[in-house]
Amino acid sequence: MKKAISIHVNGTTHTVNVDPSTPLLYVLRNQLELNGPKYGCGLQQCGACMVLIDGKAQPSCMYPVSAVKEQKITTLEGLGKEGKLHPVQEAFVSEQAAQCGYCLNGMVMSAVSLLSDNPHPDDDEIREGLHRNLCRCGTHSRIIKAVKRASL
Amino acid sequence: MLKTNRREFLKTSGCLVIGFSIGNISSGQNSFIPQELPQSIRRYPDINAWIEVLANGKVRVFTGKAELGQGIRTAIAQVAAEELELSMENVEVVLADTLRTPNEGYTVGSGSIEQSAMAVRYASAAAKMKLLELASDKLKVPVDELVTTNGKVYTKNGRNPITFSEILDGKQISGQVKEPVKLKAKSEYRLSGKPVPREDIGWMVRAHQNYLHDLRFPGMVHARVVRPPVYGAKLKTFDAGYVKKKVPGVLKTVNDGNFLAVIATDEYEAMRAQKVLGQSATWTEAAKVPATEKDLKEYILKLPVETDRVQEKGKITSEEFTHTATYFKPYIMHGSTGPSCSVAIWHNEKLHIWSHSQGIYPLREAIAQMLQMPADKIEITGVPGSGCYGHNGADDVAAEAAIIAMAYPGKHVRLQWSREEEHGWEPYGSAMVVKVGATLDATGKILYWKYDLWSDSHSSRPGGRAENLLPARYIKKMFTSSSKGYIGGATRNSEPYYSIPNQQVNANFFRGPLRVSALRSLGAYGNIFALESFMDELADNAKKDPFDFRLMHLTDQRAKDVVQKLGEMVSNVKPGDGEGLGIAFSRYKNSASYCTVAALVHVDTTAKTLRLKKMWSAIDAGEVINTDGLKNQTEGGMIQAASWTLKEHVKFDGTNISSTDWGTYPILRFSETPEVEVEIIPRQNEEVMGAGEAAQGPAGAAIVNAIFRACGKRIRDLPVKLFQD
């Protein structure tokens, strides 16, 4: 049964009419028409759907939308400020850290979350910080360089 | 046909174009055009099949290739901007679309640069010649006194600037690309051969609509397919009324033979309906997947085969070789990060499909056959998807969306596969077995070489054949597969590139238990894994350095150079305790890029850990359009092949595929990823050569060779199971 639910995404409160058990990912993509979070597995195994929930990177594919009514949600679209890209986004462009780029959303989200906890991670800490994110093109080395660059 | 379509597009594109005069696209070869022109140009000789000048001064370039993450959009823009003397910002690229672009078949075999970029280079140069000729008439100045830069033509003294649009007077460039085409001198390149950044990475970080998965249309509905329990099961019963009652928002259940799907207003409702409808469905028992995964190598060797002699040189006098070995690679999946997706609409007797297929034109033919309708009623627009690395579920999901859209006219229908569907139903890269034997002469050179491989097909792409589309095997008018697919793929790189006086190569083709098709590099990964592992074993036997042993069997100087370059790259690497450095060489397809890979591993026999620390590659791809693009592809190729080699095999358990997610089919994660380093051997005056798949084979072999050097254990069965046996 559909219900009106309010969620806080990228600084704005949106009221959507959905089944409360709908995973957050589908509400972000379909009701809010955001392209950032991607469907990858629906099982919290790959990280393509990651968003920041109260500043922490979390997969959005399994949390029911009704469970995140109080939290602040940030998607890839909401990272930049005043038309400027977030330093992590800038770094991904500078390092050309993508091939197909489908996993890029989750990589950026994980990196933003990591750097807010640990502003100057070493290589092993970056690897650990991105452990939940899968990349199939093998762009890992560039992604690590991008996170490193963003931390400088 | 194309004329009408392009016109239709322009009406809706919102971009003012200064008129056009598209000639007929000739599908056959034009006999008076010399052979030197790229094949795509010979098929589409009209300049304006490739190049369109826009009113705003930009140039639009049409390629028949798809963006798969290889960066072809950027490379195509570079060659066009180079020849037309434009900045990158003034060139836009239209990717494969049956409404708009030439038919360049499949985006496969590392052929995008060799075929499409070269076609665009010739078309752009011909366009520039035409523009200068027209400007010459207008300005009454001889062509050789004119120059062009940034969309304007000037006299050499900088006077009389006239824009491309003014030159054309509201028309498009007419005429054909004909020899002699005056190409820009390579020594004057500003953009080609440079690491020009990809514009689309900027779109990705900004979450612009870049992927097929991001397409949204007003009133779009969502579909899901109910899968049979196993390959080939037949649908007995299902309860459409129950799903309608149980799940709000269900619009329609679509059934055609054994094909069953459901449409709902909302995506989550469609997912729930898929589950409920699936629970209501009953299926007949079907042939189960045999329980052979554990002893797949022995199982394969017992299957009936068709045998081809691939190579015979000199004489194999005896089967008594001084050294023999058997190698095995299992089924490996493409495992795209984003499961396959498609949107389709049946409206006004026309079917329009959006697809991330590698070949929209051949897909159109296959779907036309499946739906028994003329191909000209179907248009397919190519949109980038998640990286595919070969023939994954892209074509299947498009065919399924087409069936569903036909049953629900007038609405855009979006069909998204789940992770489980992608893992369980994609066509895998075939398992392979290789038996190889050799004898060395007194100087340590290979005298005799016999190589026998066993493989299923490495391509069953639609290629205009409906039976290669998954749903065509389930609908009432059933198409069954009789072809054995593209068998050439299995023998790719099975012939050694080394100088060996007496050699024989045989290929044994079997029909295996799992659905198979093209996976990045086809048979080359399995063959080079075997061949370069065996070269390493022979080097050890002959007590030769692995670099020297390869060099003494190579005659092609460029091959030697790529081996020597790798040697220089790792010359300062001194493997420590438990570490080993392994190398491998191949020339992809024995005719494309030369590539060597080195791997450094650390094996800790006490802690029972294996760590792949670093990989290096030296690559010679001839002329390179985008050096960073080539490095990116080669780095990615090594890391992906490392994942295949160290971790991957499709599991099946006697009932069905049991690798259904990333837990049951693990791939390399960040903690396991090696550092990578790539060096390009500059050959700007040579021909371009395909490179996107060059690293797969040598990367796999370099890793197992490194493991041998680290701990003395020779891995002959993949994936590497150093401590699990």
CSV table of N, CA and C in Angstrom, one decimal, chain B residues 3 327 371 382 522 574 593 616 663:
chain,number,residue,atom,x,y,z
B,3,LYS,N,17.9,8.5,-44.8
B,3,LYS,CA,17.6,9.8,-45.1
B,3,LYS,C,16.4,10.3,-44.2
B,327,TYR,N,46.8,-28.0,-19.3
B,327,TYR,CA,46.3,-26.8,-18.6
B,327,TYR,C,44.8,-26.7,-18.7
B,371,LEU,N,10.8,-11.9,-34.1
B,371,LEU,CA,9.4,-11.3,-34.1
B,371,LEU,C,8.7,-11.5,-35.4
B,382,GLY,N,21.8,2.8,-29.7
B,382,GLY,CA,22.8,2.3,-28.8
B,382,GLY,C,23.1,3.4,-27.7
B,522,LEU,N,38.4,-13.8,-26.2
B,522,LEU,CA,38.0,-15.1,-26.6
B,522,LEU,C,39.0,-16.2,-26.1
B,574,LYS,N,64.0,-6.6,-7.3
B,574,LYS,CA,64.8,-7.7,-6.7
B,574,LYS,C,63.8,-8.5,-5.8
B,593,SER,N,48.2,-6.0,-31.4
B,593,SER,CA,49.2,-5.4,-30.5
B,593,SER,C,50.1,-6.4,-29.9
B,616,TRP,N,53.4,-5.2,-14.4
B,616,TRP,CA,53.9,-4.2,-15.3
B,616,TRP,C,53.6,-4.7,-16.7
B,663,GLY,N,28.8,-13.1,-3.8
B,663,GLY,CA,29.2,-14.0,-2.8
B,663,GLY,C,29.6,-15.4,-3.3
